[in-house]
Amino acid sequence: MLERSHLAIIAAVDARGTLTEAATSLHLSQSALSHAIRKLEHQLGTALWEKEGRLLRLTQAGEQMLLLAKRLLPQFEHTEQLLKQFARGQRGALRIGMECHPCYQWLLKVITPFLSEWPDVDVDVKQKFQFGGIGALFSYDIDILVTPDPLRQSGLLYTPVFDYEQVLVVHNEHGLAHKTYVVPEDLIDETLISYPVERERLDIYSEFLSPAKCVPKEHKEIEATNIMLQMVAAGRGVAALPKWLVEEYAQTMPIRGVRMGKQGIAKQIFLGIRRSDESLAYLAGFIELAGRVQTSLK
Amino acid sequence: MLERSHLAIIAAVDARGTLTEAATSLHLSQSALSHAIRKLEHQLGTALWEKEGRLLRLTQAGEQMLLLAKRLLPQFEHTEQLLKQFARGQRGALRIGMECHPCYQWLLKVITPFLSEWPDVDVDVKQKFQFGGIGALFSYDIDILVTPDPLRQSGLLYTPVFDYEQVLVVHNEHGLAHKTYVVPEDLIDETLISYPVERERLDIYSEFLSPAKCVPKEHKEIEATNIMLQMVAAGRGVAALPKWLVEEYAQTMPIRGVRMGKQGIAKQIFLGIRRSDESLAYLAGFIELAGRVQTSLK
DNA sequence: TGAAGCCATGAGTATTTCTCATAGATTGAT
DNA sequence: ATCAATCTATGAGAAATACTCATGGCTTCA
């Protein structure tokens, strides 16, 4: 069987010209190389070099093998480099799953520095999962999950990266705009705008309206955050969004965030990964970076 | 160091699905494969598979390596095939050197069947040598030499393949055309046409004219055999060529061959090869074929 | 002709790779 | 749940392989 070491031998001999030098460059004794060549030629049933005195001339078989060596050796080396990077976690593909719609804005702030810190790691963001975010993690559709529900489970590892308050967004001139906080009953006559997900997963229902058995007059679903805010700014309804996000948009739009309930709705975002990926450097890097971005938003 | 065997392993596991089956297909015990993988993964510093129970899923590093395996393994196999053919002498390049101008016609009759008997062997014919035919053999410019002078020399091997008589070619109606044989003095008033080589290498001089201290009236040199014969047919001179060749052309041209001297000039053509190439099957094949063609020309 | 450099070879050692035997894990059927 | 079948992991010893050392022959060049 032709082995990589054989290719290395023929390439080294070609490069150095003599067996002795080739042996040195291969970190072998001259004797070892001589034995190796003898054995290889015997196995192949053909000489690789014609040896006239001390002159080496490749036979046709040797030429073929040298050709192969020059073609394959660089590929071996390249893949070894890649594998080394994988081993150090310096290279890979990071597939991020999102279970938190408004976090998209925040995610962009993490991804940008990440891409420049990890130039060899590709990033992809997925938002739809057949079996939920955790299912996507377990089925290797994603490598990291951005979620507000850290469903503890063996095999997964969650890191909190992001605390914020969920507030009600209203138009500047809205009747509720200047209250210290709103109560569920305030929304009975309002049009609520939300992302298109099941109500159980909307905090404004599960933590605010539903406990008080209130429902808004109307409920519209909109996918894009800025369109949602355009609607609010146009006085066409109210929405529930992270406070930091509202404050950002408030600089250019006539909108305002108002606390929901006396305590407000406190939220926390977690990053979940498979425990088996814990040692991947770029995953750790991503989580670390996410923690840094968090503080600048508080 | 990534080895071919490692590529074979990852490819076999990919193809068979389980380590046990892969081991069988590699003619290894399950244990050996397990040890090999363990060691490889340890060397690389990264796992190649995630093992969930008995399910194997390639890691990113494993994917890379499988990619490499699928690219390189066929190339290894192809080259091994080639080398096997070289070893059996079934493939190669046969470079033929010619030191016998008129033999070109004969050579064509050998090459044609040779090419079909040895479809994997390429043929090239060379006629000019910086250091003579033997030098060309020794310097590996050619692999086989067609020559009338078997200069015995250690390292070379000659095989006679071809006996013929060198005759004088004259026009049908030429005064010498009907003699049983010509003598040197007959040529004193003739124009001799020959290939452009040194006179010592022309038999008509060395074996016929020179011993009798005769020279022809004029001597013209022409490279192409059929042009030479056109000249003869036009009555512009006489030439010395193999009898069989003259007979062939005589069917369509008004020319005739006449014996030179009472005994005629007997010639023999040899094929010379390097002794180190003696075992090359296609060389032996060529020589054998050359022998067969000879008989049909006698 | 001798010195230096190169290659081949045999013998012994070191290392690697394999097998055998065994045990733990997982899967699927009863 | 239990059992059988199948798969994988591991340790230990055996077999095979690869390497080094020591040496000698050959080639080249001054």
XYZ file of C-alpha atoms (C1' of nucleotides) in Angstrom:
656
model
C 0.000 0.000 0.000
C 1.310 3.349 -1.045
C 1.497 5.521 2.045
C 1.881 9.186 2.636
C 5.340 8.525 4.013
C 6.324 7.055 0.665
C 5.178 10.185 -1.096
C 7.149 12.218 1.397
C 10.227 10.166 0.635
C 10.080 10.567 -3.111
C 9.387 14.268 -2.791
C 12.235 14.759 -0.353
C 14.684 12.876 -2.531
C 13.581 14.936 -5.496
C 14.026 18.146 -3.542
C 17.367 17.305 -1.942
C 19.018 15.275 -4.642
C 20.711 12.709 -2.423
C 19.310 10.033 -0.161
C 21.414 11.144 2.761
C 20.152 14.704 2.663
C 16.608 13.545 2.071
C 16.897 11.299 5.106
C 18.044 14.210 7.220
C 15.192 16.394 6.065
C 12.780 13.608 6.969
C 14.349 13.221 10.403
C 15.457 9.723 9.571
C 18.810 8.051 9.535
C 20.283 7.368 6.143
C 19.952 3.706 6.910
C 16.268 3.929 7.719
C 15.586 5.670 4.424
C 17.595 3.142 2.510
C 15.676 0.304 4.126
C 12.365 2.010 3.487
C 13.106 2.545 -0.184
C 14.328 -0.967 -0.617
C 11.151 -2.307 0.906
C 8.887 -0.029 -1.083
C 10.536 -0.852 -4.375
C 10.259 -4.494 -3.546
C 6.571 -4.165 -2.748
C 5.884 -2.247 -5.931
C 7.893 -4.693 -7.942
C 9.618 -1.870 -9.744
C 12.505 0.464 -9.132
C 11.755 4.112 -8.539
C 15.237 5.292 -9.359
C 17.968 4.115 -11.646
C 21.140 4.521 -9.657
C 24.235 5.131 -11.714
C 26.986 5.499 -9.241
C 25.796 8.289 -7.096
C 23.474 9.796 -9.668
C 19.768 9.223 -9.144
C 17.410 9.214 -12.076
C 13.689 8.635 -11.651
C 12.233 5.734 -13.578
C 8.904 6.166 -15.284
C 7.267 4.624 -12.223
C 9.157 7.053 -10.024
C 8.024 9.973 -12.146
C 4.422 8.925 -11.683
C 4.852 8.649 -7.986
C 6.547 12.023 -7.741
C 3.648 13.509 -9.645
C 1.262 12.011 -7.138
C 3.359 13.262 -4.256
C 3.415 16.811 -5.542
C -0.321 16.707 -5.966
C -1.310 15.077 -2.691
C 1.180 16.245 -0.090
C -0.011 19.852 -0.076
C -3.556 18.615 0.394
C -2.559 16.528 3.376
C -0.809 19.522 4.868
C -3.700 21.846 4.244
C -6.186 19.521 5.892
C -3.856 19.029 8.822
C -3.809 22.788 9.272
C -7.583 22.862 9.182
C -7.885 20.047 11.689
C -5.471 21.805 13.988
C -7.687 24.860 13.852
C -10.749 22.756 14.550
C -8.927 21.194 17.465
C -8.181 24.592 18.925
C -11.735 25.659 18.160
C -10.420 28.421 15.964
C -12.406 27.396 12.983
C -15.878 26.167 12.474
C -19.389 27.134 11.691
C -21.470 28.730 14.390
C -25.163 28.251 13.766
C -27.212 30.448 16.031
C -30.834 29.726 16.820
C -33.109 32.549 17.966
C -36.063 32.041 20.254
C -36.343 35.697 21.120
C -37.541 37.960 18.366
C -36.417 41.347 19.558
C -33.014 39.965 20.373
C -32.154 40.136 16.729
C -31.031 43.733 17.136
C -28.864 42.759 20.045
C -27.493 39.735 18.228
C -26.196 41.920 15.426
C -24.166 43.833 17.967
C -22.523 40.583 19.052
C -22.019 39.071 15.622
C -20.182 42.044 14.175
C -17.235 41.971 16.604
C -17.349 38.171 16.645
C -16.775 37.945 12.911
C -13.703 40.105 13.166
C -12.329 38.308 16.221
C -12.868 34.888 14.646
C -12.167 35.357 10.955
C -12.193 31.590 10.373
C -15.595 30.977 11.878
C -18.728 31.301 9.767
C -21.978 32.405 11.321
C -25.516 31.543 10.393
C -28.719 32.558 12.149
C -31.844 30.408 12.116
C -35.230 31.337 13.463
C -37.559 28.473 12.611
C -37.244 25.116 14.323
C -39.287 22.024 13.678
C -38.936 20.748 17.230
C -38.252 23.938 19.129
C -34.951 25.521 19.941
C -33.781 22.770 22.243
C -34.668 20.151 19.670
C -32.620 22.086 17.159
C -29.643 22.053 19.538
C -29.941 18.317 20.123
C -30.386 17.503 16.466
C -27.335 19.574 15.600
C -29.294 22.023 13.465
C -27.851 24.813 15.558
C -24.882 25.139 17.876
C -26.064 27.893 20.155
C -29.551 28.923 21.208
C -30.620 32.431 22.181
C -33.597 31.979 24.461
C -35.417 33.464 27.417
C -36.406 29.980 28.713
C -33.395 28.107 30.000
C -35.001 24.693 30.052
C -32.395 22.969 32.173
C -31.617 19.627 30.782
C -28.646 17.373 31.101
C -26.485 17.742 28.084
C -27.154 21.454 27.755
C -25.373 24.366 29.295
C -26.945 27.813 29.737
C -25.224 31.102 30.326
C -27.203 34.261 31.170
C -25.913 37.067 29.049
C -28.505 39.717 29.060
C -30.975 41.245 31.595
C -33.542 43.723 30.514
C -36.964 45.021 31.257
C -39.832 44.376 28.906
C -41.842 47.588 28.549
C -44.970 48.735 26.790
C -44.254 50.922 23.784
C -46.754 53.665 23.103
C -46.882 56.807 21.020
C -45.395 59.898 22.671
C -48.779 61.551 23.000
C -50.594 58.448 24.041
C -52.699 58.669 27.165
C -50.484 56.088 28.898
C -47.225 57.721 27.847
C -46.679 59.612 31.029
C -47.829 57.109 33.588
C -45.138 55.709 35.874
C -46.443 52.261 35.029
C -49.441 50.744 33.327
C -51.788 48.096 34.715
C -53.394 45.304 32.684
C -56.736 47.065 32.598
C -55.136 49.984 30.725
C -54.839 47.778 27.647
C -58.454 46.717 27.368
C -59.156 49.417 24.830
C -55.855 49.175 22.990
C -54.684 47.424 19.883
C -51.745 45.177 20.746
C -49.101 44.525 18.138
C -46.790 41.511 18.573
C -44.553 39.122 16.711
C -46.439 36.240 15.130
C -45.888 33.557 17.808
C -48.219 31.646 20.117
C -49.651 33.802 22.916
C -48.230 31.576 25.632
C -44.808 32.644 24.516
C -45.570 36.357 24.727
C -44.622 37.664 28.145
C -47.178 40.427 28.007
C -49.854 37.732 28.129
C -48.213 35.192 30.402
C -46.884 37.658 32.950
C -49.189 40.618 32.667
C -52.545 40.290 30.924
C -53.458 36.667 31.536
C -52.975 36.712 35.344
C -55.377 39.686 35.400
C -57.688 37.987 32.933
C -57.510 40.926 30.539
C -57.296 40.938 26.750
C -56.644 43.862 24.470
C -59.343 45.127 22.130
C -57.469 43.899 19.138
C -54.265 41.907 18.433
C -52.211 42.325 15.271
C -49.168 40.324 14.330
C -46.191 41.817 12.571
C -42.839 40.211 11.892
C -40.457 43.107 11.491
C -39.522 45.111 14.548
C -39.178 48.460 12.891
C -42.501 48.136 11.063
C -44.049 47.287 14.404
C -42.613 50.483 15.820
C -43.714 52.489 12.805
C -47.244 51.345 13.602
C -46.877 52.400 17.206
C -45.418 55.735 16.150
C -48.417 56.215 13.904
C -50.698 55.684 16.868
C -52.105 52.449 15.447
C -51.434 50.359 18.547
C -49.083 49.454 21.394
C -46.458 46.740 21.713
C -44.257 45.038 24.293
C -40.533 45.197 23.651
C -37.227 45.376 25.511
C -36.640 48.708 27.155
C -33.199 49.197 25.620
C -34.623 48.604 22.159
C -37.367 51.144 22.675
C -34.919 53.711 23.954
C -32.835 53.274 20.886
C -35.729 53.831 18.508
C -37.131 56.646 20.657
C -34.302 58.846 19.495
C -35.763 59.004 16.012
C -39.427 58.157 16.543
C -42.192 59.655 18.664
C -42.492 56.645 20.935
C -41.979 55.913 24.560
C -41.624 52.883 26.826
C -43.736 52.471 29.940
C -43.205 49.967 32.728
C -45.765 47.181 32.952
C -47.001 46.660 36.477
C -45.420 48.226 39.500
C -42.390 45.917 39.420
C -42.058 45.868 35.667
C -41.442 42.668 33.702
C -37.874 41.538 34.183
C -36.434 39.341 31.493
C -33.232 37.442 31.095
C -31.720 36.010 27.926
C -29.629 32.868 27.985
C -27.299 31.271 25.544
C -27.624 27.506 25.472
C -25.068 25.111 24.038
C -24.510 21.361 24.023
C -22.311 20.334 26.889
C -20.142 18.398 24.424
C -19.285 21.661 22.695
C -18.148 23.283 25.890
C -14.500 23.119 24.877
C -14.990 24.817 21.521
C -13.039 28.031 21.764
C -15.157 29.995 19.357
C -18.328 29.100 21.234
C -16.791 30.285 24.460
C -15.620 33.347 22.575
C -19.108 34.077 21.387
C -20.572 33.782 24.869
C -17.868 35.949 26.339
C -18.453 38.584 23.668
C -22.195 38.440 24.300
C -21.575 39.191 27.955
C -19.523 42.260 27.071
C -22.185 43.667 24.751
C -24.824 43.190 27.430
C -23.247 45.640 29.820
C -23.154 48.404 27.277
C -26.917 48.110 26.853
C -28.054 48.084 30.457
C 0.775 12.847 10.762
C -2.308 12.124 8.785
C -1.769 8.877 6.915
C -3.493 7.180 4.076
C -4.704 4.522 6.478
C -6.521 7.213 8.425
C -8.278 8.355 5.302
C -9.189 4.759 4.579
C -10.649 4.436 8.047
C -12.852 7.487 7.871
C -14.037 6.544 4.402
C -14.801 2.983 5.441
C -16.708 4.092 8.516
C -18.669 6.519 6.379
C -19.453 3.800 3.862
C -20.341 1.051 6.336
C -21.966 3.015 9.114
C -20.563 1.035 12.029
C -17.045 0.631 13.317
C -17.318 -3.146 13.389
C -18.295 -3.399 9.745
C -15.721 -0.844 8.749
C -13.083 -2.875 10.566
C -14.081 -5.981 8.652
C -13.925 -4.189 5.331
C -10.452 -2.978 6.209
C -9.352 -6.487 7.169
C -8.821 -5.393 10.732
C -10.218 -6.584 14.004
C -12.773 -4.334 15.613
C -10.312 -3.828 18.394
C -7.535 -2.683 16.121
C -9.803 -0.114 14.524
C -10.971 1.135 17.862
C -7.384 1.555 19.030
C -6.410 3.273 15.797
C -9.244 5.774 16.023
C -8.564 6.477 19.638
C -4.952 7.184 18.844
C -5.689 9.321 15.822
C -8.240 11.439 17.644
C -5.783 11.883 20.440
C -3.052 12.960 18.036
C -5.329 15.402 16.264
C -6.602 16.738 19.547
C -10.136 16.604 18.267
C -12.878 14.035 17.933
C -13.841 12.922 14.456
C -17.208 11.569 15.476
C -19.738 12.447 18.089
C -20.906 9.116 19.432
C -24.458 9.078 20.747
C -24.992 5.546 21.825
C -24.263 3.574 18.744
C -25.004 6.432 16.358
C -21.994 8.076 14.737
C -22.114 11.661 13.605
C -19.117 13.304 11.996
C -17.801 16.409 13.681
C -16.737 19.343 11.548
C -13.185 18.046 11.732
C -14.413 14.626 10.664
C -16.282 16.139 7.730
C -13.111 17.817 6.547
C -11.189 14.625 6.797
C -13.839 12.643 4.956
C -13.727 15.234 2.217
C -9.990 14.760 1.959
C -10.372 10.997 1.937
C -12.882 11.054 -0.883
C -10.578 13.283 -2.872
C -7.290 11.508 -2.262
C -8.058 7.813 -1.984
C -9.034 7.390 -5.642
C -5.799 9.075 -6.639
C -3.771 6.705 -4.529
C -5.563 3.784 -6.096
C -5.142 5.075 -9.608
C -1.431 5.583 -9.185
C -1.081 2.156 -7.623
C -2.696 0.725 -10.732
C -0.271 2.632 -12.915
C 2.725 1.508 -10.906
C 1.541 -2.072 -11.145
C 1.444 -1.694 -14.909
C 4.913 -0.193 -14.926
C 6.110 -3.064 -12.788
C 4.745 -5.568 -15.258
C 6.132 -3.507 -18.110
C 2.657 -3.085 -19.509
C 2.839 0.635 -19.588
C 5.486 3.100 -20.456
C 6.952 5.205 -23.163
C 9.096 3.555 -25.775
C 11.511 5.999 -27.372
C 13.077 4.524 -30.438
C 16.317 5.824 -31.854
C 17.159 5.225 -35.518
C 20.692 4.883 -36.828
C 19.573 3.321 -40.075
C 17.843 5.615 -42.460
C 16.090 3.186 -44.761
C 14.857 1.232 -41.786
C 12.178 3.815 -41.241
C 9.900 2.011 -43.673
C 10.469 -1.228 -41.833
C 10.004 0.407 -38.457
C 6.537 1.551 -39.411
C 5.591 -2.051 -40.052
C 6.644 -2.909 -36.499
C 5.142 0.073 -34.767
C 1.666 -0.397 -36.144
C 1.037 -3.833 -34.612
C 2.986 -2.824 -31.510
C 0.646 0.055 -30.774
C -2.348 -2.229 -30.899
C -0.721 -4.967 -28.838
C 0.430 -2.483 -26.179
C -2.312 0.094 -25.950
C -0.785 1.607 -22.801
C 2.628 2.193 -24.270
C 3.438 5.381 -26.135
C 5.964 5.377 -28.938
C 8.272 8.111 -30.096
C 10.942 7.938 -32.803
C 14.093 10.058 -32.718
C 16.700 10.339 -35.435
C 19.208 12.950 -34.273
C 21.551 12.243 -31.395
C 24.078 14.593 -29.907
C 26.426 11.793 -28.876
C 25.433 9.034 -31.248
C 22.867 6.327 -30.782
C 24.686 4.569 -27.990
C 25.137 7.826 -26.135
C 21.431 8.423 -26.495
C 20.730 5.009 -24.983
C 23.052 5.641 -22.068
C 21.738 9.120 -21.427
C 18.184 7.822 -21.441
C 17.143 9.902 -24.430
C 15.972 6.727 -26.074
C 15.069 3.268 -24.851
C 15.798 1.219 -27.930
C 18.255 1.756 -30.750
C 17.833 0.531 -34.305
C 21.319 0.188 -35.695
C 23.450 -1.798 -38.112
C 26.532 -1.495 -35.825
C 26.106 -3.550 -32.674
C 28.901 -1.900 -30.742
C 29.142 -4.478 -27.990
C 29.447 -2.790 -24.701
C 28.693 -3.911 -21.211
C 25.371 -2.515 -20.167
C 23.855 -2.886 -23.599
C 22.055 -5.812 -25.139
C 21.704 -6.325 -28.888
C 19.271 -8.534 -30.726
C 19.543 -9.107 -34.483
C 16.135 -8.697 -35.984
C 16.621 -8.172 -39.599
C 18.922 -9.527 -42.360
C 18.883 -8.009 -45.781
C 21.015 -7.335 -48.753
C 22.073 -3.829 -49.617
C 21.703 -3.368 -53.391
C 22.382 -0.682 -55.913
C 19.222 0.946 -57.185
C 19.245 2.024 -60.784
C 16.732 3.074 -63.374
C 15.080 0.195 -65.246
C 16.760 1.121 -68.475
C 20.100 1.887 -66.919
C 23.110 0.226 -68.404
C 23.764 -1.659 -65.163
C 20.155 -2.724 -64.705
C 20.569 -6.161 -66.204
C 23.946 -7.161 -64.862
C 23.968 -10.012 -62.347
C 26.110 -7.834 -60.149
C 28.035 -4.590 -60.396
C 31.668 -3.983 -59.536
C 33.085 -0.817 -57.940
C 34.486 0.391 -61.214
C 30.972 0.478 -62.675
C 30.198 3.465 -60.495
C 33.040 5.703 -61.564
C 30.835 7.486 -64.054
C 27.724 7.530 -61.966
C 26.057 10.040 -59.666
C 25.574 8.494 -56.253
C 22.672 9.590 -54.124
C 22.768 8.887 -50.387
C 21.371 9.994 -47.052
C 23.239 12.942 -45.556
C 25.571 11.054 -43.191
C 29.347 10.703 -42.977
C 30.791 8.500 -45.691
C 32.338 6.077 -43.253
C 28.860 5.128 -42.222
C 27.703 4.405 -45.768
C 28.250 0.725 -46.555
C 28.605 1.379 -50.241
C 31.811 3.204 -49.430
C 33.118 1.154 -46.559
C 32.363 -2.235 -48.015
C 32.389 -1.635 -51.736
C 33.953 1.488 -53.188
C 36.675 2.295 -50.689
C 38.359 -1.154 -50.683
C 38.607 -0.809 -54.486
C 39.704 2.808 -54.151
C 36.895 3.986 -56.363
C 34.704 7.100 -56.050
C 31.626 7.975 -58.023
C 31.609 10.888 -60.423
C 29.297 12.840 -58.199
C 27.675 12.449 -54.750
C 24.361 14.033 -53.803
C 22.716 13.885 -50.417
C 18.978 13.601 -49.951
C 17.068 12.998 -46.744
C 13.794 11.472 -47.847
C 13.805 7.948 -49.194
C 11.066 8.352 -51.731
C 12.562 11.554 -53.148
C 15.805 9.679 -53.472
C 14.022 6.995 -55.445
C 12.211 9.567 -57.557
C 15.639 10.849 -58.564
C 16.776 7.377 -59.433
C 13.591 6.742 -61.375
C 14.251 9.955 -63.283
C 17.678 8.650 -64.239
C 19.450 11.307 -62.211
C 21.654 8.893 -60.272
C 21.998 5.621 -58.426
C 21.653 4.789 -54.738
C 22.331 1.997 -52.280
C 19.327 0.718 -50.382
C 17.952 -2.482 -48.850
C 16.811 -4.968 -51.402
C 13.385 -5.422 -49.859
C 12.801 -1.704 -49.935
C 13.732 -1.466 -53.590
C 11.480 -4.342 -54.466
C 8.599 -2.645 -52.787
C 9.073 0.599 -54.703
C 9.815 -1.242 -57.929
C 6.171 -2.174 -58.171
C 5.244 1.423 -58.902
C 8.475 2.939 -60.181
C 10.803 2.139 -63.087
C 13.691 1.114 -60.851
C 15.644 -2.002 -60.195
C 18.053 -3.355 -57.573
C 21.396 -4.865 -58.552
C 23.747 -6.849 -56.346
C 26.967 -5.113 -55.407
C 29.951 -7.377 -55.841
C 29.719 -11.080 -56.470
C 28.682 -11.876 -52.901
C 26.496 -8.839 -52.442
C 26.579 -6.695 -49.351
C 24.902 -8.492 -46.480
C 23.545 -6.327 -43.735
C 22.044 -7.014 -40.393
C 20.001 -4.701 -38.233
C 20.120 -4.917 -34.460
C 17.953 -3.575 -31.717
C 19.973 -2.357 -28.752
C 18.610 -1.784 -25.267
C 20.049 -1.056 -21.871
C 20.633 -4.248 -19.961
C 18.757 -2.739 -17.015
C 15.632 -2.572 -19.166
C 15.839 -6.212 -20.081
C 12.888 -7.100 -17.901
C 10.558 -4.515 -19.395
C 7.795 -6.522 -21.003
C 6.948 -3.998 -23.651
C 10.571 -3.795 -24.765
C 10.712 -7.545 -25.094
C 7.391 -7.336 -26.882
C 8.769 -4.842 -29.351
C 11.805 -6.965 -30.114
C 9.726 -10.072 -30.513
C 7.383 -8.242 -32.881
C 10.340 -6.902 -34.837
C 11.532 -10.451 -35.329
C 8.181 -11.495 -36.731
C 8.032 -8.633 -39.206
C 11.511 -9.443 -40.450
C 10.582 -12.871 -41.757
C 7.787 -11.509 -43.849
C 10.262 -9.255 -45.653
C 12.987 -11.719 -46.474
C 46.158 7.419 -4.302
C 43.829 8.860 -0.493
C 40.099 11.412 1.711
C 35.374 12.445 1.814
C 30.850 11.570 0.785
C 27.213 8.501 -0.483
C 24.645 4.228 -0.357
C 23.705 -0.742 1.147
C 23.341 -4.196 4.486
C 23.019 -7.098 8.744
C 21.920 -7.368 13.429
C 19.821 -5.858 17.308
C 16.576 -2.669 19.563
C 12.594 0.155 19.946
C 8.196 1.218 18.590
C 4.021 0.440 16.622
C 0.240 -2.206 15.420
C -2.477 -6.085 15.861
C -5.194 -9.858 18.183
C -7.367 -11.994 21.961
C -10.177 -11.872 25.761
C -13.339 -9.433 28.222
C -16.539 -6.035 29.839
C -19.705 -2.161 29.275
C -23.513 -0.052 26.369
C -27.196 0.161 23.386
C -31.039 -1.645 20.780
C -35.012 -4.247 19.898
C -37.902 -8.121 20.827
C -40.358 -11.041 23.964
C -38.521 -5.466 32.431
C -35.483 -8.733 30.855
C -32.799 -11.013 27.582
C -30.308 -11.722 23.442
C -27.824 -9.696 19.922
C -24.847 -6.331 18.442
C -21.682 -2.742 18.974
C -17.783 -0.364 21.181
C -13.863 0.234 24.593
C -9.903 -1.381 26.951
C -5.853 -3.906 28.802
C -2.238 -7.131 27.992
C 0.615 -9.687 25.386
C 2.210 -11.144 20.726
C 3.560 -10.038 16.151
C 5.163 -7.064 12.876
C 7.347 -3.025 11.573
C 10.466 0.673 11.658
C 14.585 2.554 13.334
C 19.579 2.934 14.731
C 24.211 1.542 14.917
C 28.179 -0.237 12.952
C 30.430 -1.339 8.997
C 31.953 -1.919 4.288
C 31.932 -0.981 -0.598
C 31.658 2.287 -4.203
C 32.191 6.857 -6.448
C 34.102 11.347 -6.925
C 37.485 14.657 -6.723
C 41.680 16.759 -5.456
